[in-house]
Coordinates of N, CA, C and O in Angstrom, one line a residue:
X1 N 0.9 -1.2 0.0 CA 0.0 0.0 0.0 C 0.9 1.2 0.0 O 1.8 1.3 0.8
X2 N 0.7 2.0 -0.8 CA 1.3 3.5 -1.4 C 0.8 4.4 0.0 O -0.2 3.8 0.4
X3 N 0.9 5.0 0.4 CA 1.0 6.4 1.4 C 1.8 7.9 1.4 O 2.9 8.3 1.0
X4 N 1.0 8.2 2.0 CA 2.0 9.9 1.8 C 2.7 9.8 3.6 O 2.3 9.2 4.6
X5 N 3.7 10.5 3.5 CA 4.1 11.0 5.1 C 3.2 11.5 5.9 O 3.6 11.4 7.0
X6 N 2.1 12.1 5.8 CA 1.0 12.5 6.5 C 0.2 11.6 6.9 O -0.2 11.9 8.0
X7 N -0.1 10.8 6.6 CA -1.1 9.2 6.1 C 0.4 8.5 7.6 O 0.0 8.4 8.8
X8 N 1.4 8.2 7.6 CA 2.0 7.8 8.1 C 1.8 8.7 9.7 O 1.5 8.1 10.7
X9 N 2.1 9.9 9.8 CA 2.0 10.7 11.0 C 0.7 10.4 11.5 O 0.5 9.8 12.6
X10 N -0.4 11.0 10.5 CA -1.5 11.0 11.4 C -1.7 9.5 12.3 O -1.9 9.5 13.5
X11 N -1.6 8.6 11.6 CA -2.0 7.3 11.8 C -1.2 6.9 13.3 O -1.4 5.8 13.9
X12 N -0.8 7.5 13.6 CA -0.2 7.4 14.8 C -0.7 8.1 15.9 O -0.2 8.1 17.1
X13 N -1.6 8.8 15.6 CA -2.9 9.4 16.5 C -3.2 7.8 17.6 O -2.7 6.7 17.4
X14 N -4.0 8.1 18.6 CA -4.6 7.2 19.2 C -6.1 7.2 18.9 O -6.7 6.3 19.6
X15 N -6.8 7.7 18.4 CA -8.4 7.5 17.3 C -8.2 6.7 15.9 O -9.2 6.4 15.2
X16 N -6.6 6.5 15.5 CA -6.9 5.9 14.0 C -5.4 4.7 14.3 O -5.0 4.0 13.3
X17 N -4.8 4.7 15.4 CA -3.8 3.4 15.6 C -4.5 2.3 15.3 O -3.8 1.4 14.9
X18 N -6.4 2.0 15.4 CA -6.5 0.8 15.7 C -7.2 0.4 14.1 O -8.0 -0.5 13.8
X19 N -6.6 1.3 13.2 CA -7.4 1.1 11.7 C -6.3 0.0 11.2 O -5.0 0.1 11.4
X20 N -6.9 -0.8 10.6 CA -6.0 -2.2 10.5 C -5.9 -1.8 8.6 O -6.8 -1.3 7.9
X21 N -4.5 -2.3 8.1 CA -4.4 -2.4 6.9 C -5.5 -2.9 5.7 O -5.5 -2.3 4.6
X22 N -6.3 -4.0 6.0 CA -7.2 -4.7 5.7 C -8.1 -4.1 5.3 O -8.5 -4.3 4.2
X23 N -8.6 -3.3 6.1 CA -9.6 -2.5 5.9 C -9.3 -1.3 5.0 O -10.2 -0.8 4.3
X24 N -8.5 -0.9 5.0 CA -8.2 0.5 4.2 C -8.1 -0.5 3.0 O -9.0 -0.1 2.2
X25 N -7.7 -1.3 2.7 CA -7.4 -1.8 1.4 C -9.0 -2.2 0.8 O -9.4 -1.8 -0.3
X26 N -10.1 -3.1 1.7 CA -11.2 -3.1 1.4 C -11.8 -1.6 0.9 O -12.4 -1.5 -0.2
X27 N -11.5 -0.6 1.8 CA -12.1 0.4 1.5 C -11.5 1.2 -0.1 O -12.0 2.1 -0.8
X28 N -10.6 0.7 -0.4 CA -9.7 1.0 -1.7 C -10.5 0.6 -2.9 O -11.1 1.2 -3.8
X29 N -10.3 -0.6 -2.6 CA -11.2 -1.9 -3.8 C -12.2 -1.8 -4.1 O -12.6 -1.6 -5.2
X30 N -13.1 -1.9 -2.7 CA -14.3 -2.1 -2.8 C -15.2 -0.8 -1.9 O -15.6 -0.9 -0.7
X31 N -15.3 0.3 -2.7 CA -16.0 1.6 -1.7 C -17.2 1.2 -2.3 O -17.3 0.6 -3.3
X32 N -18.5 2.0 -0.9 CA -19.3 1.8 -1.4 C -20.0 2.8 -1.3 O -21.2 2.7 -1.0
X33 N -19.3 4.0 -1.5 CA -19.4 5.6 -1.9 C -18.2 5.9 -2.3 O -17.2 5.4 -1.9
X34 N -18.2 6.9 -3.2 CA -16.7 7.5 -4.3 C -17.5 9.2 -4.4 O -18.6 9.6 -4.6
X35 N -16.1 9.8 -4.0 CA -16.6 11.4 -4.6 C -15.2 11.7 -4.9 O -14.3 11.2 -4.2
X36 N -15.0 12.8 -6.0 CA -13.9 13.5 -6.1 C -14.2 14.4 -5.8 O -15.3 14.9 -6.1
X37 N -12.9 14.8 -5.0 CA -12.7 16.6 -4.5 C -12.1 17.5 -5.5 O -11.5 17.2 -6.6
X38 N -12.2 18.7 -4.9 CA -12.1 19.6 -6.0 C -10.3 19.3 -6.8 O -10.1 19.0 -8.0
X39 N -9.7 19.3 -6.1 CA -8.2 19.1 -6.0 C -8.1 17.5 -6.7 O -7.1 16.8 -6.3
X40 N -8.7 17.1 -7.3 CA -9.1 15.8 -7.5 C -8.5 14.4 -6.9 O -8.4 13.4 -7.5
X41 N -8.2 14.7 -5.6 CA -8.1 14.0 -4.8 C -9.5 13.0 -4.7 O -10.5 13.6 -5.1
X42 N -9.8 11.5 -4.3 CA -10.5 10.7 -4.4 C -10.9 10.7 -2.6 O -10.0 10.9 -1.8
X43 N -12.5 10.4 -1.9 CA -12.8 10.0 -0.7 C -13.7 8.8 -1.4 O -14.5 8.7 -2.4
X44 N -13.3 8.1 -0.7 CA -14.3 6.5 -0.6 C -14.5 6.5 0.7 O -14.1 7.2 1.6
X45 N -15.7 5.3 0.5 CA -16.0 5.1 2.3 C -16.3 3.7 1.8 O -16.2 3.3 0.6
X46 N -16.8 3.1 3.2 CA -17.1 1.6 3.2 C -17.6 1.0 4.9 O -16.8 1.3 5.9
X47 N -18.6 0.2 5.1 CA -18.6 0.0 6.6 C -17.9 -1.1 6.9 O -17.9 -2.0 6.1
X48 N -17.1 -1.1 8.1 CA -16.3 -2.3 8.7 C -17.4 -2.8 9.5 O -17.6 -2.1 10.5
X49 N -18.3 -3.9 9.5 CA -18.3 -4.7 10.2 C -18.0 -4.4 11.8 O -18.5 -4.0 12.8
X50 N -16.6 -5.2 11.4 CA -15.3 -5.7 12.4 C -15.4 -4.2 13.5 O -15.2 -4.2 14.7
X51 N -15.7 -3.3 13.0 CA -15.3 -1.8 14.0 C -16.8 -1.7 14.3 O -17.3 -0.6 13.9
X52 N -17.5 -2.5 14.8 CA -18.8 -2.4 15.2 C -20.1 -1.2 13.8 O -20.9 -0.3 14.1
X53 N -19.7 -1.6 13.0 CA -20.6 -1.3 11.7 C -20.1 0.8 11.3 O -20.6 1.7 10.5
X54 N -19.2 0.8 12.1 CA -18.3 2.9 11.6 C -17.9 2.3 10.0 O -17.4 1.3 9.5
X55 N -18.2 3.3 9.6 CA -17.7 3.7 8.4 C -16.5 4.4 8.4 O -16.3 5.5 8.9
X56 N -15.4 3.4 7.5 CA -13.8 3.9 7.3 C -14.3 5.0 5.8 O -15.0 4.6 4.8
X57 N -13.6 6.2 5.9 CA -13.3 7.0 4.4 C -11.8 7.2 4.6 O -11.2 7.7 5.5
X58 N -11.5 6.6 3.4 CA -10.3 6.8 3.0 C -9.9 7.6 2.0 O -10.4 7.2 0.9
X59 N -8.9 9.2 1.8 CA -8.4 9.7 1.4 C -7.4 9.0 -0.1 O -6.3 8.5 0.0
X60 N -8.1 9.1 -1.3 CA -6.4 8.7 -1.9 C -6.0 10.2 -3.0 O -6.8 11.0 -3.4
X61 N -4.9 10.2 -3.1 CA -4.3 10.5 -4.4 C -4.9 10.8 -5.1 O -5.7 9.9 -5.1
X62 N -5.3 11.7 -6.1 CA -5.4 12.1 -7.5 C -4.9 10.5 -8.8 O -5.3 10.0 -9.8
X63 N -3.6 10.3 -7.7 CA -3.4 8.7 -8.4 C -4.2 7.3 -8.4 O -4.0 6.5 -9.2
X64 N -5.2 7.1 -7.4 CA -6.2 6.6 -7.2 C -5.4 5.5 -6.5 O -5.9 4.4 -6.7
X65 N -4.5 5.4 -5.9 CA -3.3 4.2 -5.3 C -2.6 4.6 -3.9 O -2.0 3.9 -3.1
X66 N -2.7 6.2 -3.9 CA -1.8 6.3 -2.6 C -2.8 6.9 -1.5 O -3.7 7.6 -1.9
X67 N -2.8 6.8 -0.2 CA -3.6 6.9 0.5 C -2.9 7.8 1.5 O -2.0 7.6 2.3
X68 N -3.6 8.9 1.3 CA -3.7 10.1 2.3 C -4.1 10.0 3.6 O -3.4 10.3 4.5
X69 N -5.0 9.8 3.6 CA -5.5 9.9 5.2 C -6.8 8.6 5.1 O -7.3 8.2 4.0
X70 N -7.2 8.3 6.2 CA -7.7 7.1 7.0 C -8.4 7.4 8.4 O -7.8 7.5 9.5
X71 N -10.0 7.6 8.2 CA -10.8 7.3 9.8 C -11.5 7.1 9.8 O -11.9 6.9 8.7
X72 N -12.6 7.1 11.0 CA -13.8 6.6 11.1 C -14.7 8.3 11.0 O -14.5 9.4 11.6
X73 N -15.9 7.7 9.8 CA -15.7 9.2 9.8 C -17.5 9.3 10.0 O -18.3 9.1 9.1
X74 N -17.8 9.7 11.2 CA -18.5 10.0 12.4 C -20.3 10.4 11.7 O -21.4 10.0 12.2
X75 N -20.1 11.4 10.4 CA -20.8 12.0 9.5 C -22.0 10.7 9.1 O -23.2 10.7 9.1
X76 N -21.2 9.9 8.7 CA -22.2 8.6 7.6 C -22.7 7.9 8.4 O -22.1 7.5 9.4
X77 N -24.3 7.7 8.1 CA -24.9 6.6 9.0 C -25.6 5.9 8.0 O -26.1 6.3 6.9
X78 N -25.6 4.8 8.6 CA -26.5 3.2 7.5 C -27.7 3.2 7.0 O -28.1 2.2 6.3

């Protein structure tokens, strides 16, 4: 998995230590929302299950492969 140094720092928070690789990569593959931002940067989302049914959105790249940022992101409900 591709990452920026930011994606590395943040992730070292104690709110997103417990996001398992697995999941970001499900949320890569398989979103089950996509929007581009203006900056054409990519957000996906997807629900984990496993994290008691939170929705992971993951940040990628303009390259659609590197991943910016990673959380549960509080906004989306089922």
């Amino acid at each position: 998995m591709k990452t920026t140094r930011y994606f590395e720092v943040t992730r070292a928070r104690p709110d997103r230590s417990g996001i398992k690789d697995d999941w970001i990569a499900s949320v890569v593959e398989y979103p089950e929302q996509e929007q581009i931002q203006e900056d054409g940067g990519i957000r996906r989302w997807r629900c984990i299950p496993e994290a008691d049914g939170k929705h992971l959105r993951v940040i990628l790249l303009p390259d659609g492969e590197t991943v910016h940022n990673a959380f549960f992101d509080r906004g989306v409900r089922s």
